Short mmCIF file of C-alpha atoms and ligand atoms in Angstrom, two decimals:
data_model
loop_
_atom_site.label_atom_id
_atom_site.label_comp_id
_atom_site.label_asym_id
_atom_site.label_seq_id
_atom_site.Cartn_x
_atom_site.Cartn_y
_atom_site.Cartn_z
CA MET E 983 -15.38 69.33 16.27
CA GLU E 984 -16.54 69.31 19.84
CA LEU E 985 -17.12 66.23 21.96
CA THR E 986 -20.92 66.13 21.80
CA ALA E 987 -21.11 66.41 18.02
CA LEU E 988 -18.32 63.92 17.47
CA LYS E 989 -19.90 61.43 19.86
CA GLU E 990 -23.15 61.64 17.93
CA GLN E 991 -21.52 61.02 14.56
CA ASP E 992 -19.30 58.29 16.00
CA ALA E 993 -22.41 56.53 17.29
CA GLN E 994 -23.99 56.88 13.85
CA TYR E 995 -21.06 55.82 11.66
CA ILE E 996 -18.51 53.82 13.67
CA ALA E 997 -19.14 50.18 14.53
CA GLY E 998 -19.99 50.12 18.19
CA THR E 999 -17.09 47.96 19.32
CA TYR E 1000 -15.39 50.50 21.60
CA GLY E 1001 -16.42 51.85 24.98
CA ARG E 1002 -14.77 55.24 24.60
CA MET E 1003 -13.95 57.78 27.31
CA ASP E 1004 -15.42 61.31 27.06
CA LEU E 1005 -12.34 62.78 25.43
CA VAL E 1006 -11.42 63.93 21.93
CA ILE E 1007 -7.65 63.94 21.43
CA GLU E 1008 -6.81 66.72 19.00
CA GLU E 1009 -3.04 67.04 18.93
CA GLY E 1010 -0.06 65.74 20.81
CA GLN E 1011 3.61 66.43 21.35
CA GLY E 1012 5.85 64.29 23.54
CA ALA E 1013 3.96 63.05 26.60
CA GLN E 1014 1.34 65.81 26.37
CA CYS E 1015 -1.72 66.23 24.23
CA ARG E 1016 -4.54 68.66 23.79
CA GLY E 1017 -8.00 67.29 24.26
CA SER E 1018 -11.55 68.58 24.19
CA GLY E 1019 -11.24 69.79 27.78
CA GLY E 1020 -7.70 71.19 27.69
CA GLU E 1021 -4.12 69.96 28.06
CA LEU E 1022 -3.37 66.47 29.33
CA VAL E 1023 -0.35 64.42 30.33
CA ASP E 1024 -0.54 60.98 28.77
CA PHE E 1025 0.44 57.90 30.80
CA SER E 1026 -1.05 55.56 28.18
CA SER E 1027 0.89 56.10 24.89
CA GLY E 1028 -2.12 54.96 22.89
CA ILE E 1029 -1.83 51.60 24.71
CA GLY E 1030 1.94 51.34 24.53
CA VAL E 1031 2.18 52.45 20.90
CA ASN E 1032 3.71 55.95 21.11
CA ALA E 1033 6.97 54.65 22.59
CA LEU E 1034 8.72 57.96 21.85
CA GLY E 1035 5.66 60.07 22.63
CA TYR E 1036 3.37 61.89 20.22
CA SER E 1037 5.06 63.08 17.01
CA ASN E 1038 8.66 62.71 18.16
CA PRO E 1039 10.61 65.10 15.86
CA ASP E 1040 13.30 62.58 14.79
CA TRP E 1041 10.69 59.92 14.18
CA VAL E 1042 8.51 62.34 12.19
CA GLN E 1043 11.55 63.33 10.10
CA ALA E 1044 12.45 59.69 9.38
CA VAL E 1045 8.86 58.94 8.35
CA LYS E 1046 8.57 62.08 6.22
CA ASN E 1047 11.88 61.41 4.47
CA GLN E 1048 10.72 57.92 3.62
CA LEU E 1049 7.32 59.19 2.46
CA ASP E 1050 9.09 61.55 0.07
CA THR E 1051 11.27 58.72 -1.25
CA LEU E 1052 9.07 55.63 -1.53
CA SER E 1053 5.63 55.35 0.08
CA HIS E 1054 4.86 51.72 -0.68
CA ALA E 1055 6.12 48.83 -2.74
CA SER E 1056 4.85 45.27 -2.87
CA ASN E 1057 6.63 42.40 -1.17
CA LEU E 1058 7.14 41.05 -4.70
CA TYR E 1059 10.19 43.36 -4.68
CA TYR E 1060 13.03 44.28 -2.33
CA THR E 1061 12.89 47.47 -0.27
CA ALA E 1062 15.81 48.66 1.85
CA PRO E 1063 13.96 49.93 4.99
CA GLN E 1064 12.30 46.54 5.54
CA THR E 1065 15.61 44.69 5.33
CA ALA E 1066 17.35 47.27 7.52
CA LEU E 1067 14.67 46.92 10.20
CA ALA E 1068 14.82 43.11 10.13
CA LYS E 1069 18.62 43.24 10.47
CA ALA E 1070 18.39 45.72 13.36
CA LEU E 1071 15.81 43.55 15.15
CA CYS E 1072 17.91 40.39 14.72
CA ARG E 1073 21.07 42.11 15.96
CA ARG E 1074 19.18 43.47 18.93
CA THR E 1075 17.52 40.22 19.96
CA GLY E 1076 19.73 37.40 18.66
CA MET E 1077 16.81 36.12 16.59
CA LYS E 1078 17.50 35.04 13.00
CA LYS E 1079 14.68 36.11 10.70
CA VAL E 1080 11.63 38.35 10.72
CA PHE E 1081 8.20 38.36 9.12
CA PHE E 1082 6.40 41.70 9.10
CA GLY E 1083 2.65 42.19 9.40
CA ASN E 1084 0.56 45.13 10.52
CA SER E 1085 -0.61 44.35 14.05
CA GLY E 1086 -0.02 42.27 17.12
CA ALA E 1087 -2.67 39.75 16.18
CA GLU E 1088 -1.02 39.27 12.78
CA ALA E 1089 2.36 38.74 14.43
CA ASN E 1090 0.79 36.02 16.58
CA GLU E 1091 -1.00 34.49 13.56
CA CYS E 1092 2.41 34.14 11.93
CA ALA E 1093 3.85 32.62 15.11
CA ILE E 1094 1.02 30.07 15.22
CA LYS E 1095 1.50 29.13 11.57
CA CYS E 1096 5.26 28.87 12.02
CA ALA E 1097 4.92 26.66 15.12
CA ARG E 1098 2.43 24.35 13.43
CA LYS E 1099 4.58 24.00 10.32
CA TYR E 1100 7.62 23.24 12.49
CA GLY E 1101 5.64 20.56 14.31
CA MET E 1102 4.38 19.10 11.05
CA ASP E 1103 7.82 19.13 9.40
CA HIS E 1104 9.53 17.39 12.32
CA TYR E 1105 6.89 15.16 13.90
CA GLY E 1106 3.96 14.82 11.48
CA ALA E 1107 0.59 16.40 10.78
CA ASP E 1108 -0.90 15.75 14.24
CA HIS E 1109 1.86 17.64 16.01
CA ASN E 1110 -0.04 20.93 16.05
CA GLU E 1111 -1.19 21.70 19.59
CA ILE E 1112 -0.25 24.97 21.23
CA VAL E 1113 -0.49 25.43 24.98
CA THR E 1114 -1.30 28.95 26.15
CA LEU E 1115 -2.01 30.27 29.64
CA THR E 1116 -5.17 31.21 31.46
CA ASN E 1117 -5.75 34.98 31.65
CA SER E 1118 -3.58 35.56 28.56
CA PHE E 1119 -4.38 37.88 25.67
CA HIS E 1120 -3.08 37.26 22.16
CA GLY E 1121 -5.36 39.21 19.81
CA ARG E 1122 -8.77 39.55 18.18
CA THR E 1123 -8.55 37.42 15.04
CA ILE E 1124 -10.31 34.07 15.21
CA ALA E 1125 -7.11 32.06 15.80
CA THR E 1126 -5.60 34.51 18.28
CA LEU E 1127 -8.92 34.64 20.16
CA ALA E 1128 -8.69 30.87 20.39
CA ALA E 1129 -5.13 31.26 21.71
CA THR E 1130 -6.34 33.75 24.31
CA GLY E 1131 -6.90 31.89 27.58
CA GLN E 1132 -9.99 33.76 28.77
CA ASP E 1133 -13.49 32.30 28.38
CA ALA E 1134 -14.97 35.78 27.92
CA PHE E 1135 -13.28 35.92 24.49
CA HIS E 1136 -14.64 32.53 23.40
CA LYS E 1137 -18.27 33.58 22.98
CA ASN E 1138 -20.24 34.60 19.89
CA PHE E 1139 -17.63 33.97 17.23
CA GLY E 1140 -17.23 30.22 17.04
CA PRO E 1141 -16.36 27.80 15.71
CA PHE E 1142 -12.77 28.49 16.73
CA PRO E 1143 -9.83 26.57 15.31
CA ALA E 1144 -8.92 23.51 17.37
CA GLY E 1145 -5.48 22.83 18.78
CA PHE E 1146 -5.24 25.25 21.70
CA ARG E 1147 -5.04 24.08 25.30
CA TYR E 1148 -4.93 26.33 28.34
CA ALA E 1149 -2.71 25.79 31.36
CA ALA E 1150 -3.11 27.73 34.61
CA ALA E 1151 -0.56 30.55 34.56
CA GLY E 1152 2.10 29.86 37.19
CA ASP E 1153 1.16 26.20 37.72
CA VAL E 1154 3.91 23.92 36.40
CA GLY E 1155 1.95 20.76 37.24
CA ASP E 1156 -1.04 21.94 35.24
CA LEU E 1157 1.23 22.98 32.38
CA ARG E 1158 2.80 19.50 32.26
CA SER E 1159 -0.67 17.92 32.29
CA LYS E 1160 -1.75 20.00 29.26
CA ILE E 1161 1.28 18.99 27.21
CA SER E 1162 0.82 15.98 24.96
CA ASP E 1163 2.83 14.17 22.31
CA ASN E 1164 1.21 16.58 19.86
CA THR E 1165 2.30 19.82 21.54
CA CYS E 1166 4.35 21.94 19.14
CA ALA E 1167 4.59 25.16 21.15
CA ILE E 1168 3.96 26.98 24.41
CA LEU E 1169 2.90 30.62 24.06
CA VAL E 1170 3.37 33.03 26.98
CA GLU E 1171 3.45 36.73 27.89
CA CYS E 1172 6.18 37.36 30.51
CA ILE E 1173 3.81 39.92 32.02
CA GLN E 1174 0.16 39.40 31.12
CA GLY E 1175 -0.87 42.88 30.02
CA GLU E 1176 -4.58 42.92 29.21
CA GLY E 1177 -4.98 40.22 31.86
CA GLY E 1178 -4.23 42.84 34.53
CA VAL E 1179 -0.44 43.41 34.44
CA VAL E 1180 0.21 40.00 35.97
CA PRO E 1181 3.86 38.93 35.85
CA LEU E 1182 4.82 35.30 35.50
CA THR E 1183 7.39 34.26 38.09
CA ALA E 1184 11.02 33.54 37.21
CA GLU E 1185 10.53 29.97 38.48
CA PHE E 1186 7.54 29.38 36.23
CA LEU E 1187 9.30 30.82 33.18
CA ALA E 1188 12.38 28.68 33.95
CA ALA E 1189 10.15 25.60 34.10
CA VAL E 1190 8.49 26.54 30.80
CA SER E 1191 11.93 26.91 29.18
CA GLN E 1192 13.09 23.60 30.54
CA ILE E 1193 9.98 21.73 29.37
CA CYS E 1194 10.39 23.28 25.91
CA ARG E 1195 14.05 22.22 25.70
CA GLU E 1196 13.41 18.69 26.97
CA ARG E 1197 10.66 17.95 24.48
CA ASP E 1198 11.60 20.09 21.47
CA ILE E 1199 8.53 22.23 22.06
CA LEU E 1200 8.85 25.75 20.67
CA LEU E 1201 8.84 28.60 23.17
CA ILE E 1202 6.87 31.55 21.80
CA THR E 1203 6.99 34.78 23.79
CA ASP E 1204 4.30 37.32 22.99
CA GLU E 1205 6.21 40.56 23.66
CA ILE E 1206 3.67 42.71 21.83
CA GLN E 1207 3.09 44.77 24.98
CA THR E 1208 6.23 43.98 27.03
CA GLY E 1209 8.75 44.31 24.17
CA VAL E 1210 10.65 47.18 22.58
CA GLY E 1211 11.95 48.65 25.82
CA ARG E 1212 8.67 48.81 27.70
CA THR E 1213 10.00 47.01 30.80
CA GLY E 1214 13.49 48.53 30.79
CA ARG E 1215 15.09 45.86 28.60
CA PHE E 1216 14.56 45.56 24.88
CA LEU E 1217 12.70 42.28 25.47
CA CYS E 1218 11.20 41.45 28.86
CA GLY E 1219 12.42 37.86 28.40
CA GLU E 1220 15.99 39.15 28.85
CA TYR E 1221 15.32 39.49 32.58
CA PHE E 1222 14.80 35.72 32.68
CA ASP E 1223 17.49 34.73 30.16
CA LEU E 1224 14.75 33.27 27.98
CA LYS E 1225 15.87 31.90 24.62
CA PRO E 1226 12.57 31.87 22.75
CA ASP E 1227 12.18 30.18 19.38
CA ILE E 1228 9.66 32.80 18.27
CA VAL E 1229 9.05 36.32 19.59
CA THR E 1230 6.17 38.57 18.56
CA LEU E 1231 6.34 42.37 18.65
CA ALA E 1232 3.94 45.15 17.70
CA LYS E 1233 2.57 48.11 19.75
CA GLY E 1234 5.66 50.21 20.57
CA LEU E 1235 7.71 48.98 17.60
CA GLY E 1236 6.18 51.32 15.04
CA GLY E 1237 6.31 54.38 17.27
CA GLY E 1238 2.76 55.19 16.17
CA LEU E 1239 2.41 53.48 12.81
CA PRO E 1240 0.87 50.00 12.46
CA ILE E 1241 3.36 47.15 12.46
CA GLY E 1242 3.66 43.62 13.76
CA ALA E 1243 6.76 41.47 13.67
CA CYS E 1244 7.25 37.75 14.14
CA LEU E 1245 10.90 37.03 14.98
CA MET E 1246 12.14 33.51 14.37
CA GLY E 1247 15.14 31.88 16.06
CA GLU E 1248 17.65 29.21 15.02
CA LYS E 1249 15.13 26.35 14.97
CA THR E 1250 12.37 28.17 13.11
CA SER E 1251 14.21 30.57 10.80
CA ASP E 1252 13.70 28.39 7.72
CA THR E 1253 10.34 26.87 8.68
CA LEU E 1254 8.24 29.21 6.57
CA GLY E 1255 9.13 29.10 2.88
CA LYS E 1256 7.93 30.70 -0.32
CA GLY E 1257 4.16 31.06 -0.39
CA ASP E 1258 3.65 29.88 3.20
CA HIS E 1259 2.71 33.33 4.45
CA GLY E 1260 2.39 36.89 3.22
CA SER E 1261 0.96 40.35 3.71
CA THR E 1262 0.15 43.12 1.25
CA PHE E 1263 1.06 45.95 3.61
CA GLY E 1264 3.50 44.14 5.90
CA GLY E 1265 6.96 45.71 6.00
CA ASN E 1266 5.81 48.91 4.29
CA PRO E 1267 8.86 51.19 3.87
CA VAL E 1268 7.35 54.20 5.68
CA VAL E 1269 6.33 52.11 8.69
CA CYS E 1270 9.73 50.39 8.74
CA ALA E 1271 11.54 53.74 8.59
CA GLY E 1272 9.57 54.84 11.66
CA ALA E 1273 10.35 51.60 13.49
CA LEU E 1274 14.05 51.94 12.64
CA GLU E 1275 14.01 55.35 14.30
CA VAL E 1276 12.43 53.80 17.42
CA LEU E 1277 15.22 51.19 17.55
CA ARG E 1278 17.88 53.83 16.93
CA ALA E 1279 16.64 55.87 19.90
CA MET E 1280 16.60 52.87 22.19
CA ASP E 1281 20.21 52.49 23.34
CA ASP E 1282 21.32 51.21 26.76
CA ALA E 1283 21.13 54.67 28.34
CA PHE E 1284 17.54 55.03 27.10
CA LEU E 1285 16.57 51.66 28.60
CA ALA E 1286 18.26 52.52 31.91
CA GLU E 1287 16.08 55.65 32.01
CA VAL E 1288 12.95 53.56 31.46
CA ALA E 1289 13.92 51.42 34.45
CA ARG E 1290 14.74 54.47 36.60
CA LYS E 1291 11.47 56.26 35.78
CA GLY E 1292 9.51 53.06 36.35
CA ALA E 1293 11.08 52.62 39.79
CA HIS E 1294 10.26 56.22 40.63
CA LEU E 1295 6.61 55.75 39.57
CA VAL E 1296 6.40 52.65 41.78
CA GLU E 1297 7.91 54.45 44.74
CA ARG E 1298 5.61 57.46 44.45
CA MET E 1299 2.41 55.55 43.76
CA SER E 1300 3.07 52.99 46.52
CA ALA E 1301 2.82 55.84 49.02
CA MET E 1302 -0.52 57.12 47.68
CA GLU E 1303 -3.80 56.73 49.51
CA GLY E 1304 -5.94 53.84 48.32
CA VAL E 1305 -3.08 51.95 46.64
CA THR E 1306 -2.58 48.40 47.90
CA GLY E 1307 0.07 47.15 45.50
CA ILE E 1308 1.88 47.63 42.21
CA THR E 1309 2.80 45.00 39.64
CA GLY E 1310 4.82 45.10 36.45
CA ARG E 1311 8.26 46.29 35.42
CA GLY E 1312 9.80 49.38 33.92
CA MET E 1313 7.00 51.52 32.59
CA MET E 1314 4.40 48.76 32.31
CA LEU E 1315 2.68 49.05 35.68
CA GLY E 1316 -0.58 47.91 37.27
CA VAL E 1317 -1.91 49.61 40.40
CA SER E 1318 -4.21 47.68 42.75
CA LEU E 1319 -6.70 49.65 44.79
CA CYS E 1320 -8.44 49.29 48.15
CA GLU E 1321 -11.83 47.66 48.13
CA GLY E 1322 -14.45 50.22 47.15
CA LEU E 1323 -12.21 52.18 44.82
CA VAL E 1324 -13.03 51.47 41.16
CA ALA E 1325 -10.18 51.82 38.65
CA ALA E 1326 -12.48 52.96 35.84
CA ASP E 1327 -13.91 55.78 38.02
CA ILE E 1328 -10.45 56.96 38.98
CA VAL E 1329 -9.27 56.90 35.38
CA ALA E 1330 -12.36 58.91 34.32
CA ALA E 1331 -11.75 61.47 37.09
CA CYS E 1332 -8.05 61.75 36.13
CA ILE E 1333 -9.00 62.50 32.51
CA GLN E 1334 -11.20 65.36 33.73
CA ARG E 1335 -8.18 66.70 35.64
CA GLY E 1336 -5.64 66.34 32.83
CA LEU E 1337 -4.12 62.84 33.08
CA ILE E 1338 -4.71 59.92 30.73
CA LEU E 1339 -4.41 56.48 32.32
CA LEU E 1340 -5.59 53.00 31.36
CA THR E 1341 -7.23 50.17 33.22
CA ALA E 1342 -6.41 46.46 33.05
CA LYS E 1343 -9.03 44.27 34.68
CA GLU E 1344 -9.55 45.78 38.16
CA LYS E 1345 -6.28 47.74 38.17
CA ILE E 1346 -5.16 51.13 36.96
CA ARG E 1347 -2.58 50.57 34.24
CA LEU E 1348 0.28 52.85 33.21
CA LEU E 1349 2.10 52.63 29.87
CA PRO E 1350 3.70 56.09 29.59
CA PRO E 1351 5.83 57.07 26.61
CA LEU E 1352 9.26 55.58 27.29
CA ASN E 1353 11.01 58.96 26.99
CA ILE E 1354 8.52 60.88 29.13
CA PRO E 1355 10.23 63.87 30.81
CA ASP E 1356 10.46 63.79 34.62
CA SER E 1357 8.42 67.00 34.81
CA ASP E 1358 5.47 65.34 33.02
CA ILE E 1359 5.74 62.35 35.35
CA GLU E 1360 5.42 64.70 38.34
CA THR E 1361 2.48 66.56 36.80
CA GLY E 1362 0.66 63.29 36.16
CA LEU E 1363 1.46 61.85 39.58
CA ALA E 1364 0.08 64.98 41.27
CA VAL E 1365 -3.25 64.50 39.46
CA LEU E 1366 -3.42 60.83 40.39
CA GLU E 1367 -2.51 61.57 43.99
CA ALA E 1368 -5.23 64.23 44.32
CA VAL E 1369 -7.90 62.02 42.72
CA LEU E 1370 -6.99 59.04 44.91
CA LYS E 1371 -7.13 61.24 47.98
CA GLU E 1372 -10.59 62.58 47.11
CA LYS E 1373 -12.01 59.20 46.18
CA SER E 1374 -10.58 57.64 49.34
CA ALA E 1375 -12.09 60.42 51.46
CA ALA E 1376 -15.47 60.00 49.74
CA LEU E 1377 -15.28 56.27 50.33
CA SER E 1378 -14.57 56.55 54.05
CA ALA E 1379 -17.31 59.20 54.39
CA SER E 1380 -19.80 56.84 52.75
CA HIS E 1381 -18.76 54.20 55.34
CA GLY E 1382 -19.78 56.60 58.12
CA GLY E 1383 -16.20 57.71 58.68
CA LYS E 1384 -15.04 54.18 59.50
CA GLN E 1385 -11.75 53.10 57.92
C1 PLP Y 127 -2.22 44.31 22.16
C2 PLP Y 127 -1.80 42.89 22.24
C3 PLP Y 127 -2.06 41.98 21.20
C4 PLP Y 127 -2.88 42.35 19.98
O1 PLP Y 127 -2.32 43.37 19.23
P1 PLP Y 127 -3.20 44.12 18.08
O2 PLP Y 127 -2.22 45.04 17.44
O3 PLP Y 127 -4.33 44.80 18.76
O4 PLP Y 127 -3.66 43.05 17.15
C5 PLP Y 127 -1.58 40.70 21.33
N1 PLP Y 127 -0.88 40.32 22.41
C6 PLP Y 127 -0.60 41.16 23.42
C7 PLP Y 127 0.20 40.70 24.58
C8 PLP Y 127 -1.08 42.46 23.38
O5 PLP Y 127 -0.84 43.29 24.41
#
């Protein structure tokens, strides 16, 4: 179906929650897809989901094999792929136990429940406050919206659950002032993704760790966007030697199928007991088989390639017209632009020319498939370079030629 017709029916039948770009994606293979206007290179991976690209053959085979064997079974019973995935995740991260849900928000819901129960078990019913950071993003459910430290998300849907306090990201003094005798956990993203690809500093993360250790406050790292190889390590926290008590994963973990995982460490591995939490679909064997294939692909050589390609992207884009700075790590990158250049306009122009990019706040954001071939990187960079050049030229012309 062509774009115009699909847009019309979408407007008629789909809840109007998304501001979509003028693009129908029809098929994809690797880092390329075919859209309504032709072939595109994809630097977005469906927002960090297609870690191995579209329809990676090994991943497809693993999923198909599992579909032929067992498509779904309830969590009332044991299924081997779920256990195998949990074991692989624990071995990879040093965490002890896993709860599976179906999305990032669900992974964070589990983390919040686990932290509150830990606080209650050890220090009593009032010990339930969670400190999160300003400009964070933790999901769209009511509790994870409350955890999200951005006022824009706290409209229209109240009342929100109590027990969340927000500390200024990067400000240790403010963080200390938001901690009380009732704080059970601090929840952070090592690099704030939706907040604009804003990394926390090593010093701040070290201070967070220290405060958590001193006061038996749980450290929860939301690695839903940064995790599963995205930054060049399996977890971004590894760069900072973080020893989180709870880690949440989603996006790239499933390789394209919906999954969320809440990983629990030494302190929290036995906090949730029978009946404390559950999910009908969570840990579905087909989804877990896909995720296992993602983990299998992600050896040290693979991660080194993510880091190498990320460094190359930074080097090339830093030299482009209109670019004032680049944040992020590995292949999670945010590109700041000169005043007058609008990220959304550039992303729209790139889509017309065959490159899919994302925005994050006022930046262009890149989350390419982690195994993107070098040739696709060059094709995409050439599009971005040309668009930036044109938009920069148009901008200086509109300023009467002044720079
Ligand atoms: C995407 C994201 C979420 C929410 O994940 P959903 O699967 O959309 O529920 C939570 N936290 C972070 C850091 C994210 O990037």
